XYZ file of C-alpha atoms in Angstrom:
726
model
C -46.775 -66.453 69.663
C -43.499 -68.503 69.867
C -45.142 -71.308 67.939
C -46.550 -68.966 65.224
C -44.625 -69.795 62.018
C -45.001 -66.270 60.712
C -43.572 -64.794 63.890
C -40.633 -67.279 63.698
C -40.042 -66.434 60.052
C -39.975 -62.719 60.933
C -37.453 -63.192 63.728
C -35.293 -65.218 61.355
C -35.318 -62.467 58.780
C -34.575 -59.840 61.432
C -31.579 -61.772 62.723
C -30.080 -62.350 59.291
C -27.711 -59.784 57.667
C -29.458 -60.172 54.324
C -33.032 -61.232 53.432
C -35.043 -61.710 50.215
C -38.101 -60.341 52.080
C -39.067 -56.902 50.634
C -38.732 -53.959 53.060
C -42.469 -53.233 52.864
C -43.388 -56.816 53.806
C -40.841 -56.775 56.653
C -42.165 -53.569 58.108
C -45.711 -54.611 57.804
C -44.868 -57.867 59.654
C -43.155 -55.890 62.466
C -46.278 -53.713 62.953
C -48.538 -56.799 62.868
C -46.531 -58.935 65.473
C -45.658 -56.021 67.662
C -49.347 -55.293 68.181
C -50.210 -58.936 68.771
C -47.123 -60.056 70.797
C -48.091 -62.110 73.886
C -47.488 -62.000 76.705
C -45.159 -58.979 76.087
C -43.940 -56.910 73.118
C -40.604 -56.361 74.802
C -38.651 -59.304 73.185
C -39.686 -58.430 69.645
C -38.935 -54.770 70.111
C -35.477 -55.737 71.368
C -34.976 -57.996 68.295
C -35.958 -55.231 65.902
C -33.701 -52.522 67.421
C -30.745 -54.928 67.384
C -31.364 -56.435 63.980
C -28.224 -56.511 61.843
C -30.430 -55.838 58.835
C -31.308 -52.307 60.165
C -27.845 -51.722 61.772
C -26.246 -52.436 58.344
C -27.642 -49.375 56.773
C -28.879 -46.120 58.296
C -30.195 -44.824 55.004
C -33.347 -42.767 55.095
C -35.654 -45.288 53.343
C -34.622 -47.904 56.007
C -35.224 -45.529 58.925
C -38.361 -44.153 57.476
C -39.762 -47.688 57.010
C -38.882 -48.493 60.627
C -40.531 -45.380 61.821
C -43.651 -46.239 59.777
C -43.775 -49.804 61.201
C -43.870 -48.553 64.782
C -46.416 -45.873 63.890
C -48.627 -48.505 62.263
C -48.173 -50.811 65.231
C -50.025 -48.300 67.439
C -53.016 -48.328 65.036
C -52.985 -52.137 64.805
C -52.854 -52.460 68.565
C -55.882 -50.236 69.100
C -57.777 -52.282 66.509
C -56.737 -55.540 68.270
C -57.930 -54.180 71.606
C -61.299 -52.829 70.330
C -62.006 -56.010 68.368
C -61.679 -58.137 71.546
C -64.916 -58.948 73.349
C -65.196 -56.898 76.532
C -66.261 -57.982 79.954
C -67.132 -56.448 83.292
C -63.515 -56.646 84.366
C -61.931 -55.662 81.097
C -59.325 -52.955 81.239
C -59.819 -49.800 79.326
C -58.142 -48.968 75.950
C -55.858 -46.274 77.335
C -54.681 -48.667 80.068
C -53.850 -51.455 77.702
C -52.088 -49.194 75.169
C -50.089 -47.618 78.030
C -48.864 -51.061 79.196
C -48.050 -52.030 75.551
C -46.008 -48.827 75.014
C -44.056 -49.509 78.199
C -43.233 -52.970 77.023
C -41.966 -51.658 73.625
C -39.892 -48.914 75.236
C -38.327 -51.438 77.505
C -37.308 -53.567 74.530
C -35.809 -50.595 72.705
C -33.288 -49.829 75.484
C -29.747 -50.399 74.526
C -30.264 -50.117 70.776
C -28.292 -47.763 68.547
C -29.572 -44.183 69.038
C -30.321 -43.815 65.308
C -32.592 -46.902 65.314
C -34.143 -45.851 68.607
C -34.817 -42.397 67.276
C -36.735 -43.868 64.326
C -38.732 -46.219 66.616
C -39.545 -43.520 69.252
C -40.664 -41.068 66.558
C -42.880 -43.743 65.009
C -44.489 -44.427 68.434
C -44.949 -40.656 69.013
C -46.620 -40.221 65.737
C -48.932 -43.167 66.356
C -49.904 -41.786 69.735
C -50.550 -38.375 68.245
C -52.616 -39.921 65.469
C -54.988 -41.520 68.034
C -54.714 -38.787 70.602
C -58.479 -38.232 70.986
C -59.233 -41.898 71.483
C -56.398 -42.481 73.915
C -56.481 -39.112 75.777
C -52.767 -39.536 76.385
C -51.485 -36.024 75.415
C -50.181 -35.332 78.956
C -49.903 -38.974 80.087
C -46.759 -40.391 81.647
C -46.162 -42.722 78.601
C -46.369 -39.819 76.177
C -43.848 -37.897 78.213
C -41.606 -40.851 78.494
C -41.591 -41.412 74.681
C -40.720 -37.765 74.223
C -37.959 -37.953 76.790
C -36.511 -41.108 75.193
C -36.585 -39.528 71.777
C -34.715 -36.550 73.134
C -32.148 -38.736 74.834
C -31.501 -40.764 71.632
C -31.144 -37.503 69.631
C -28.742 -36.127 72.162
C -26.602 -39.206 71.790
C -26.589 -38.709 67.987
C -25.532 -35.064 68.380
C -22.693 -36.317 70.596
C -21.606 -38.572 67.770
C -21.493 -35.839 65.156
C -20.202 -32.965 67.253
C -16.377 -32.492 67.474
C -14.600 -33.885 70.530
C -13.278 -31.351 73.037
C -9.845 -32.937 73.036
C -7.978 -36.019 71.836
C -8.583 -37.930 75.077
C -12.358 -37.601 74.643
C -12.101 -38.582 70.990
C -10.327 -41.722 71.991
C -13.094 -42.904 74.219
C -16.055 -41.747 72.148
C -18.138 -44.409 70.447
C -18.285 -43.967 66.760
C -20.468 -46.564 64.951
C -19.519 -45.210 61.581
C -18.887 -41.915 59.816
C -21.495 -39.493 61.065
C -22.200 -38.188 57.618
C -23.595 -41.633 56.760
C -26.610 -41.112 59.060
C -26.662 -37.342 59.884
C -28.993 -36.217 57.064
C -31.453 -39.071 57.782
C -31.532 -38.514 61.557
C -31.965 -34.714 61.034
C -34.961 -35.310 58.840
C -36.517 -37.817 61.325
C -35.936 -35.452 64.223
C -37.343 -32.443 62.354
C -40.596 -34.333 61.686
C -40.920 -35.352 65.318
C -39.867 -32.111 66.953
C -43.164 -30.334 66.647
C -44.743 -33.075 68.739
C -42.161 -32.812 71.601
C -42.823 -30.272 74.372
C -40.293 -27.420 74.486
C -39.452 -28.140 78.144
C -37.983 -31.437 77.108
C -36.229 -30.151 74.036
C -34.343 -27.521 76.091
C -32.270 -30.351 77.590
C -30.546 -30.847 74.213
C -27.247 -29.113 73.454
C -29.169 -26.471 71.428
C -26.194 -24.343 70.442
C -24.439 -27.404 68.897
C -27.656 -28.496 67.284
C -28.085 -25.101 65.762
C -24.551 -25.177 64.374
C -25.185 -28.644 62.931
C -28.438 -27.524 61.253
C -26.678 -24.414 59.912
C -23.852 -26.454 58.403
C -26.318 -28.973 56.939
C -28.374 -26.191 55.354
C -25.247 -24.597 53.817
C -24.029 -28.010 52.569
C -27.429 -28.824 51.164
C -26.992 -25.859 48.754
C -23.246 -26.764 48.135
C -22.039 -23.666 49.882
C -23.566 -21.628 46.969
C -21.712 -23.298 44.160
C -24.838 -24.915 42.737
C -25.364 -22.377 39.975
C -21.744 -22.180 38.718
C -21.299 -23.621 35.287
C -18.237 -24.619 33.235
C -17.752 -24.040 29.563
C -18.017 -27.724 28.742
C -21.689 -27.583 30.073
C -22.670 -25.051 27.450
C -23.465 -25.508 23.791
C -25.346 -23.407 21.260
C -27.190 -25.320 18.581
C -27.781 -24.039 15.127
C -31.134 -22.431 15.984
C -29.324 -20.098 18.420
C -31.032 -21.530 21.467
C -29.039 -22.020 24.663
C -28.411 -25.665 25.204
C -26.961 -27.447 28.287
C -26.536 -31.189 27.626
C -28.119 -33.413 30.116
C -24.970 -35.400 30.508
C -22.933 -32.283 31.300
C -21.501 -31.830 34.863
C -23.834 -28.869 35.552
C -26.945 -30.787 34.547
C -25.900 -33.881 36.608
C -25.263 -31.636 39.586
C -28.759 -29.943 39.296
C -30.288 -33.367 38.968
C -28.390 -34.661 42.046
C -29.463 -31.632 44.116
C -33.013 -31.949 43.107
C -33.081 -35.507 44.464
C -31.082 -34.958 47.539
C -32.657 -35.773 50.872
C -31.744 -32.596 52.697
C -33.067 -30.367 49.935
C -36.358 -32.164 49.581
C -36.946 -31.952 53.361
C -35.631 -28.382 53.831
C -39.016 -27.123 54.854
C -39.104 -29.304 58.018
C -35.342 -28.757 58.644
C -35.778 -25.012 58.552
C -38.734 -25.237 60.869
C -36.703 -27.329 63.240
C -33.916 -24.763 63.127
C -36.280 -21.958 64.022
C -37.831 -24.020 66.829
C -34.269 -24.595 68.269
C -33.517 -20.808 68.124
C -36.833 -19.982 69.751
C -36.092 -22.281 72.691
C -32.563 -20.824 73.034
C -34.044 -17.333 72.952
C -36.393 -18.240 75.840
C -33.945 -20.124 78.033
C -30.392 -19.249 76.919
C -30.453 -15.723 75.371
C -26.709 -15.455 75.120
C -26.480 -18.588 73.146
C -29.445 -17.475 71.023
C -27.676 -14.187 70.024
C -24.477 -16.049 69.194
C -26.397 -18.549 67.098
C -28.341 -15.958 65.084
C -25.121 -14.007 64.544
C -23.381 -17.057 63.087
C -26.492 -17.991 61.024
C -26.941 -14.500 59.634
C -23.293 -14.345 58.544
C -23.517 -17.773 56.981
C -26.728 -17.002 55.104
C -25.212 -13.805 53.680
C -22.078 -15.640 52.513
C -24.290 -18.382 50.920
C -26.504 -15.839 49.168
C -23.594 -13.789 47.989
C -21.880 -16.939 46.456
C -25.196 -17.935 44.767
C -25.605 -14.450 43.329
C -22.060 -14.484 41.956
C -22.580 -17.843 40.338
C -25.977 -16.788 38.922
C -24.488 -13.611 37.420
C -21.988 -15.726 35.510
C -24.547 -18.292 34.505
C -25.961 -17.884 30.891
C -29.442 -18.844 32.196
C -29.592 -15.541 34.215
C -30.055 -13.459 31.062
C -32.649 -15.598 29.334
C -35.801 -13.587 28.874
C -38.083 -16.351 27.472
C -38.156 -20.065 27.835
C -38.318 -20.226 24.105
C -34.675 -19.191 24.095
C -33.788 -22.600 25.542
C -33.887 -25.983 24.036
C -36.493 -28.433 25.464
C -33.762 -30.342 27.280
C -32.391 -27.160 28.834
C -35.872 -26.009 29.910
C -36.140 -29.096 32.088
C -32.788 -28.264 33.715
C -33.811 -24.660 34.162
C -37.054 -25.670 35.837
C -35.206 -27.862 38.275
C -32.705 -25.166 39.032
C -35.376 -22.519 39.695
C -37.054 -25.027 42.096
C -33.784 -25.236 43.988
C -33.544 -21.421 44.071
C -37.079 -21.186 45.287
C -36.294 -23.560 48.122
C -33.180 -21.448 48.945
C -35.326 -18.292 49.137
C -38.046 -19.857 51.226
C -35.501 -21.321 53.667
C -33.650 -18.011 53.886
C -36.849 -16.053 54.574
C -37.946 -18.425 57.311
C -34.553 -18.292 59.134
C -34.199 -14.537 58.740
C -37.680 -14.163 60.153
C -36.517 -16.082 63.274
C -33.379 -13.909 63.524
C -35.547 -10.735 63.431
C -37.900 -12.135 66.144
C -34.863 -12.708 68.300
C -33.738 -9.143 67.696
C -37.240 -7.778 68.547
C -38.180 -9.830 71.544
C -34.927 -10.910 73.193
C -32.804 -8.442 74.975
C -29.155 -8.563 73.891
C -27.030 -9.939 76.673
C -24.328 -7.630 77.992
C -21.382 -10.026 77.385
C -20.301 -9.310 73.760
C -16.776 -10.558 74.409
C -17.499 -13.969 75.936
C -17.070 -17.071 73.947
C -20.773 -17.722 73.767
C -21.824 -14.111 73.770
C -23.420 -12.181 70.849
C -21.151 -10.913 68.153
C -23.508 -8.526 66.423
C -25.851 -5.828 67.548
C -29.549 -5.857 66.562
C -28.885 -3.284 63.795
C -25.928 -5.181 62.408
C -28.081 -8.419 62.314
C -30.800 -6.484 60.535
C -28.462 -5.145 57.919
C -26.988 -8.535 57.385
C -30.539 -9.841 56.772
C -31.378 -7.080 54.338
C -28.132 -7.666 52.477
C -28.834 -11.377 52.261
C -32.162 -10.676 50.602
C -30.440 -8.245 48.286
C -28.065 -11.007 47.105
C -31.172 -13.150 46.328
C -32.976 -10.191 44.690
C -32.725 -12.059 41.281
C -35.137 -14.678 42.662
C -37.643 -12.254 44.076
C -39.386 -11.183 40.824
C -40.699 -14.735 40.434
C -42.587 -14.282 43.689
C -43.959 -10.784 43.179
C -40.950 -8.777 44.448
C -40.932 -6.708 47.593
C -42.236 -3.329 46.455
C -45.088 -1.783 48.352
C -47.321 -2.086 45.330
C -46.637 -5.821 44.724
C -50.053 -7.361 44.877
C -48.872 -10.939 44.110
C -45.865 -10.888 46.491
C -45.226 -13.708 48.919
C -46.670 -12.576 52.290
C -43.857 -14.152 54.296
C -41.257 -12.435 52.235
C -42.985 -9.026 52.592
C -43.353 -9.525 56.320
C -39.655 -10.302 56.736
C -38.480 -7.468 54.513
C -40.598 -4.808 56.023
C -39.935 -5.967 59.568
C -36.266 -5.625 58.957
C -36.744 -2.128 57.585
C -38.866 -1.152 60.617
C -36.152 -2.234 62.950
C -33.515 -0.387 60.944
C -35.626 2.789 60.724
C -35.414 3.277 64.500
C -31.853 4.460 64.130
C -30.960 7.243 61.689
C -27.198 6.347 61.513
C -27.817 2.777 60.870
C -30.401 3.551 58.197
C -28.002 6.033 56.545
C -25.234 3.395 56.614
C -27.492 0.707 55.000
C -28.732 3.153 52.266
C -25.231 4.020 51.278
C -24.245 0.314 51.220
C -27.161 -0.670 48.974
C -26.720 2.385 46.660
C -22.978 1.606 46.399
C -23.698 -1.994 45.533
C -26.193 -0.921 42.824
C -23.614 1.478 41.374
C -21.070 -1.314 41.243
C -23.511 -3.553 39.480
C -24.316 -0.872 36.985
C -20.623 -0.207 36.301
C -19.576 -3.915 36.045
C -18.995 -4.893 32.513
C -20.281 -8.454 32.946
C -23.494 -7.522 34.723
C -26.592 -9.137 33.249
C -29.570 -6.941 32.491
C -32.137 -8.962 34.537
C -29.788 -9.266 37.536
C -29.180 -5.499 37.454
C -32.865 -4.731 37.185
C -33.875 -6.917 40.069
C -31.025 -5.572 42.261
C -32.171 -2.020 41.509
C -35.812 -2.872 42.200
C -34.880 -4.276 45.593
C -32.808 -1.260 46.450
C -35.607 1.178 45.467
C -38.179 -0.706 47.514
C -35.907 -0.671 50.555
C -34.766 2.984 50.480
C -38.372 4.129 49.968
C -39.272 3.021 53.462
C -36.266 4.773 55.027
C -36.630 8.188 53.212
C -38.612 9.840 56.088
C -35.693 9.630 58.469
C -32.776 10.363 56.058
C -31.013 13.634 55.867
C -30.889 16.074 52.954
C -27.405 15.102 51.795
C -28.113 11.286 51.744
C -31.190 11.918 49.622
C -29.289 14.172 47.279
C -26.083 12.127 46.933
C -27.350 8.516 47.194
C -31.099 8.157 46.663
C -31.706 10.493 43.807
C -28.919 9.026 41.638
C -30.451 5.663 42.323
C -33.832 6.836 41.077
C -32.933 9.219 38.214
C -32.086 6.647 35.458
C -35.416 5.000 35.800
C -37.800 7.978 35.925
C -38.196 7.984 32.138
C -37.628 4.373 31.350
C -40.760 2.242 31.569
C -39.047 -0.763 29.942
C -38.720 -2.488 33.318
C -42.003 -1.693 34.998
C -41.036 -2.569 38.567
C -38.030 -0.233 38.662
C -39.929 2.474 36.797
C -42.801 2.559 39.201
C -40.659 2.092 42.245
C -38.422 4.991 41.244
C -41.472 7.326 41.048
C -42.646 5.970 44.415
C -39.333 6.920 45.984
C -39.491 10.366 44.461
C -43.041 10.957 45.915
C -41.741 9.631 49.277
C -39.052 12.320 49.213
C -41.617 15.059 48.666
C -44.012 13.616 51.248
C -41.333 13.217 53.918
C -40.164 16.841 53.393
C -43.740 18.147 53.481
C -44.558 16.349 56.692
C -41.341 17.670 58.304
C -42.250 21.197 57.156
C -45.722 20.915 58.692
C -44.343 19.577 62.031
C -41.387 21.914 62.110
C -38.934 19.095 62.162
C -37.338 19.455 58.669
C -33.602 18.757 58.911
C -31.540 21.872 58.313
C -29.679 22.124 55.034
C -26.319 23.751 54.390
C -26.302 27.501 54.921
C -28.163 29.358 52.198
C -28.999 26.035 50.537
C -32.566 25.100 49.562
C -33.743 21.678 50.632
C -33.162 19.113 47.996
C -36.869 18.186 47.755
C -37.672 21.798 46.949
C -34.863 22.057 44.428
C -36.233 19.252 42.281
C -39.860 20.250 42.276
C -39.581 21.896 38.748
C -37.663 19.045 37.218
C -39.914 16.350 38.607
C -43.083 18.243 37.516
C -41.680 18.285 34.001
C -40.745 14.579 34.372
C -44.359 13.620 35.237
C -45.737 15.544 32.285
C -43.302 13.851 30.022
C -44.345 10.469 31.464
C -47.984 11.208 30.674
C -47.368 9.873 27.232
C -48.978 6.513 26.233
C -47.291 3.331 27.601
C -45.806 5.223 30.526
C -47.717 6.346 33.554
C -51.398 5.453 33.234
C -54.082 7.973 34.108
C -54.509 6.764 37.698
C -50.766 6.767 38.350
C -50.337 10.255 36.796
C -53.215 11.677 38.829
C -51.957 10.244 42.073
C -48.414 11.388 41.469
C -49.269 14.923 40.421
C -51.725 15.305 43.264
C -49.055 14.214 45.730
C -46.438 16.518 44.141
C -48.720 19.603 44.257
C -49.968 18.815 47.781
C -46.385 18.445 49.093
C -45.212 21.564 47.141
C -47.993 23.567 48.770
C -46.418 23.428 52.210
C -42.804 24.004 51.103
C -41.358 27.222 52.476
C -44.107 27.911 54.979
C -47.514 26.921 56.352
C -50.937 27.703 55.073
C -52.849 30.867 56.150
C -55.629 29.910 58.487
C -58.366 32.117 56.984
C -59.109 34.833 54.462
C -58.981 38.493 55.501
C -62.460 39.516 56.586
C -62.556 42.427 54.109
C -61.468 40.307 51.133
C -64.898 38.758 50.366
C -65.621 35.000 49.834
C -64.245 34.850 46.264
C -61.114 36.948 46.724
C -57.625 35.617 46.192
C -55.260 36.477 49.055
C -51.531 36.811 48.535
C -49.953 33.431 47.869
C -47.291 31.958 50.232
C -44.010 30.477 49.033
C -45.550 26.979 49.076
C -48.486 28.236 46.940
C -45.844 29.472 44.421
C -44.355 26.022 44.254
C -47.785 24.473 43.791
C -48.928 26.941 41.100
C -45.638 26.473 39.207
C -46.518 22.750 38.944
C -50.080 23.611 37.847
C -48.911 26.131 35.350
C -46.608 23.618 33.763
C -49.449 21.154 33.488
C -51.738 23.889 32.002
C -49.104 24.681 29.422
C -48.864 21.016 28.441
C -52.666 20.628 27.772
C -53.065 20.964 23.996
C -55.906 22.958 22.447
C -58.756 20.666 21.345
C -58.357 21.463 17.676
C -58.094 18.705 15.083
C -56.692 16.156 17.588
C -56.418 12.475 16.543
C -57.741 9.814 18.914
C -54.445 9.289 20.613
C -53.763 12.962 21.299
C -57.416 13.377 22.486
C -56.832 10.723 25.006
C -53.545 12.305 26.086
C -55.323 15.673 26.530
C -58.049 14.076 28.651
C -55.298 12.376 30.828
C -53.566 15.775 31.419
C -56.867 17.493 32.229
C -57.709 14.744 34.715
C -54.317 15.113 36.300
C -55.058 18.854 36.675
C -58.462 18.082 38.276
C -56.769 15.720 40.711
C -54.821 18.673 42.241
C -58.025 20.431 43.429
C -58.064 18.643 46.828
C -54.216 19.313 47.195
C -54.062 23.110 46.919
C -54.744 25.793 49.495
C -57.684 28.197 49.544
C -55.388 30.926 48.220
C -54.991 29.385 44.816
C -58.117 27.177 44.665
C -60.283 29.849 42.946
C -57.738 30.403 40.169
C -57.316 26.647 39.679
C -61.111 26.026 39.445
C -61.317 28.839 36.911
C -58.735 27.196 34.673
C -60.513 23.798 34.921
C -63.901 25.460 34.065
C -62.350 26.894 31.002
C -60.852 23.608 29.935
C -64.177 21.767 30.449
C -65.942 24.175 28.257
C -63.239 24.216 25.653
C -64.291 21.263 23.551
C -63.243 20.776 19.882
C -65.908 21.623 17.439
C -64.748 18.783 15.393
C -65.549 16.198 18.050
C -68.793 14.203 17.930
C -71.406 15.091 20.420
C -71.128 11.620 21.821
C -67.396 11.807 22.436
C -67.763 15.385 23.739
C -70.351 14.322 26.309
C -68.408 11.239 27.347
C -65.152 13.256 27.858
C -66.889 16.030 29.750
C -68.826 13.595 31.850
C -65.629 11.824 33.027
C -63.978 15.133 33.842
C -66.909 16.547 35.732
C -67.308 13.248 37.734
C -63.649 13.454 38.670
C -63.976 17.138 39.620
C -66.989 16.359 41.788
C -65.019 13.653 43.676
C -62.223 16.191 44.235
C -64.566 18.831 45.502
C -65.891 16.369 48.038
C -62.283 15.722 49.155
C -61.168 19.278 49.823
C -60.060 20.315 53.325
C -62.310 21.945 55.886
C -60.800 25.386 55.129
C -61.670 25.096 51.483
C -65.042 23.373 51.822
C -67.233 26.494 51.926
C -65.684 28.078 48.854
C -65.919 24.717 47.008
C -69.624 24.435 47.747
C -70.378 27.915 46.524
C -68.241 27.485 43.370
C -69.843 24.203 42.494
C -73.345 25.651 42.833
C -72.503 28.732 40.748
C -70.719 26.697 38.070
C -73.597 24.260 37.863
C -75.908 27.092 37.329
C -73.769 28.655 34.628
C -73.478 25.310 32.804
C -77.251 24.846 32.865
C -77.807 28.266 31.471
C -75.470 27.213 28.610
C -77.608 24.025 28.230
C -74.646 21.714 28.872
C -76.033 18.271 28.166
C -73.407 16.399 30.137
C -73.985 18.236 33.449
C -77.795 17.838 33.003
C -77.098 14.120 32.567
C -74.997 13.985 35.663
C -76.713 16.218 38.127
C -80.256 16.514 36.620
C -81.571 12.985 37.107
C -82.440 13.051 40.784
C -78.873 13.404 41.953
C -78.871 17.137 42.797
C -80.189 16.668 46.387
C -77.647 13.887 46.933
C -74.804 16.111 45.803
C -75.977 19.076 47.941
C -76.350 16.741 50.943
C -72.839 15.240 50.495
C -71.349 18.723 50.080
């Protein structure tokens, strides 16, 4: 090998400070000659790791190229071995590769830890690539590579961590400013960490590493200042489109961020951070709690700063991309990509914080220097507030409401896990609800609040409080939650807040109804009716008003009204178990207080159903929607008012406008009858017998009146099926 001109040429280039040889050619030559070095690869490995060409610059492209060279060297070495003719005394592939790796590791000793890290990670990747062939997953060489990688990285951490005192700083080796190589080495390590066993990683100063990763993440997003703009960055052209010149400071900053190394590799960096916290949680719980406390506080501060900057940014109130010039659209796209990275990073880190809260017991040393600073509930509230500050980003990923079908699964998991933790403590839940409601009130009152920012903040708050309603007291619901919902109950302009507000209202009724049934309803003030019962009339009127077109659709109205009536039925008392024996099967016993609530809601709906006389198409559809909403309450009422309700529905079904065509009449009746049949199937066990008898009697009466629609529905071989199901 020493007489090979190519090898000599490579050594000459490696020993020179500058070279005309392209980096790709140099790295390919290193891989080639490392694999073919005879009798040992140790000298060449030593030359590579001490080369002034690599030591002159620890930039990421240089280190990544070196990593790739050693990774490819593994592949080339295996090919060289397999291409050699074998004999009866030939050593096996694994044995030869093991010897070669040992030679390379020996040559790398003494090199700069940054260069060693790149080389070790390359070897580890190569061994992992050919794991099945080499069967070296648990071999001594694989473990040694992992250990050497951990040692090199520990030395780098020692470079960048602050010295304990001036004496230590005096004797510490500092090759150059740590910021020159810290981002590159963090990225290299983050790629290799998943291949290193946790037992070896726990030897690292994990608390220091967590702090370094935290600071690097915050710095990658410029401490939250990335969305702030200056007046000189803005210009409005003649066509009234928002314009940000590409040579403005804001545009240059966005472009620089988009191309930054840390931001582009944030996925692997955040994964490395979560891995570090997991190892600390398993082996050093006190340090883990301290680390997640610092991390949670830092993420909240970052998110709050970003939100403040976004609120002041003109892009935050842009409804359509057409409102921007083409040049500005490119800048906005890059900015949203950065914000997406911020959200994904935050969600991943918060998820690890919550896992620590759930599965690691909090150490009992809150006042020690390394002890935890926050309780589990404080960490959870910090996490939820952090997501609240980033609520303006959430709509782009489906939001966090319970009905969001296109929401990001990881985001929903983190959001609802935090709420589950918080809901285990009534006081903490009440504290959080008041915080988030106060924050929304401040945003509403702020003169400079942007519409879209306000709407996303309110949607997030509504989604959060909906999950906590079941454990909140009457006063919190009345003073905090209802004022949060009330402005949105009649405003479908922003669909998410509109539907979420109605979901929260139904959650209020449902929670009170369940508490009434179980006898655990919280006591109200003396002589004061529970708030959920106080607002039944107003909310029933609200639902009817929202039955108009472009508000609640038929399905939503039916579900909401059924839920309202069902909850109202148990207010003020429980249901009677059975009818009096002398009353007869069709008698109506005396209604309870809950039945009075339920019938009040039904009566309001009956009053709103217009008579079917000379209705245009839109009003006919509206009438059908109201009738279907009435039908949906059949399975929600008690036996005491069921006969009266079914009588009213029977009258409405038969009351069809004489001006309607036979076709439209039959279609309308068929839809109502089908819905009624499904409700009859869903009644409770107590009401089942009466419902069967009523259905049979009504069917007979309709047949006698030669109702074509019922004949169509129950007369074509379906009668036996219906009877069987009933």
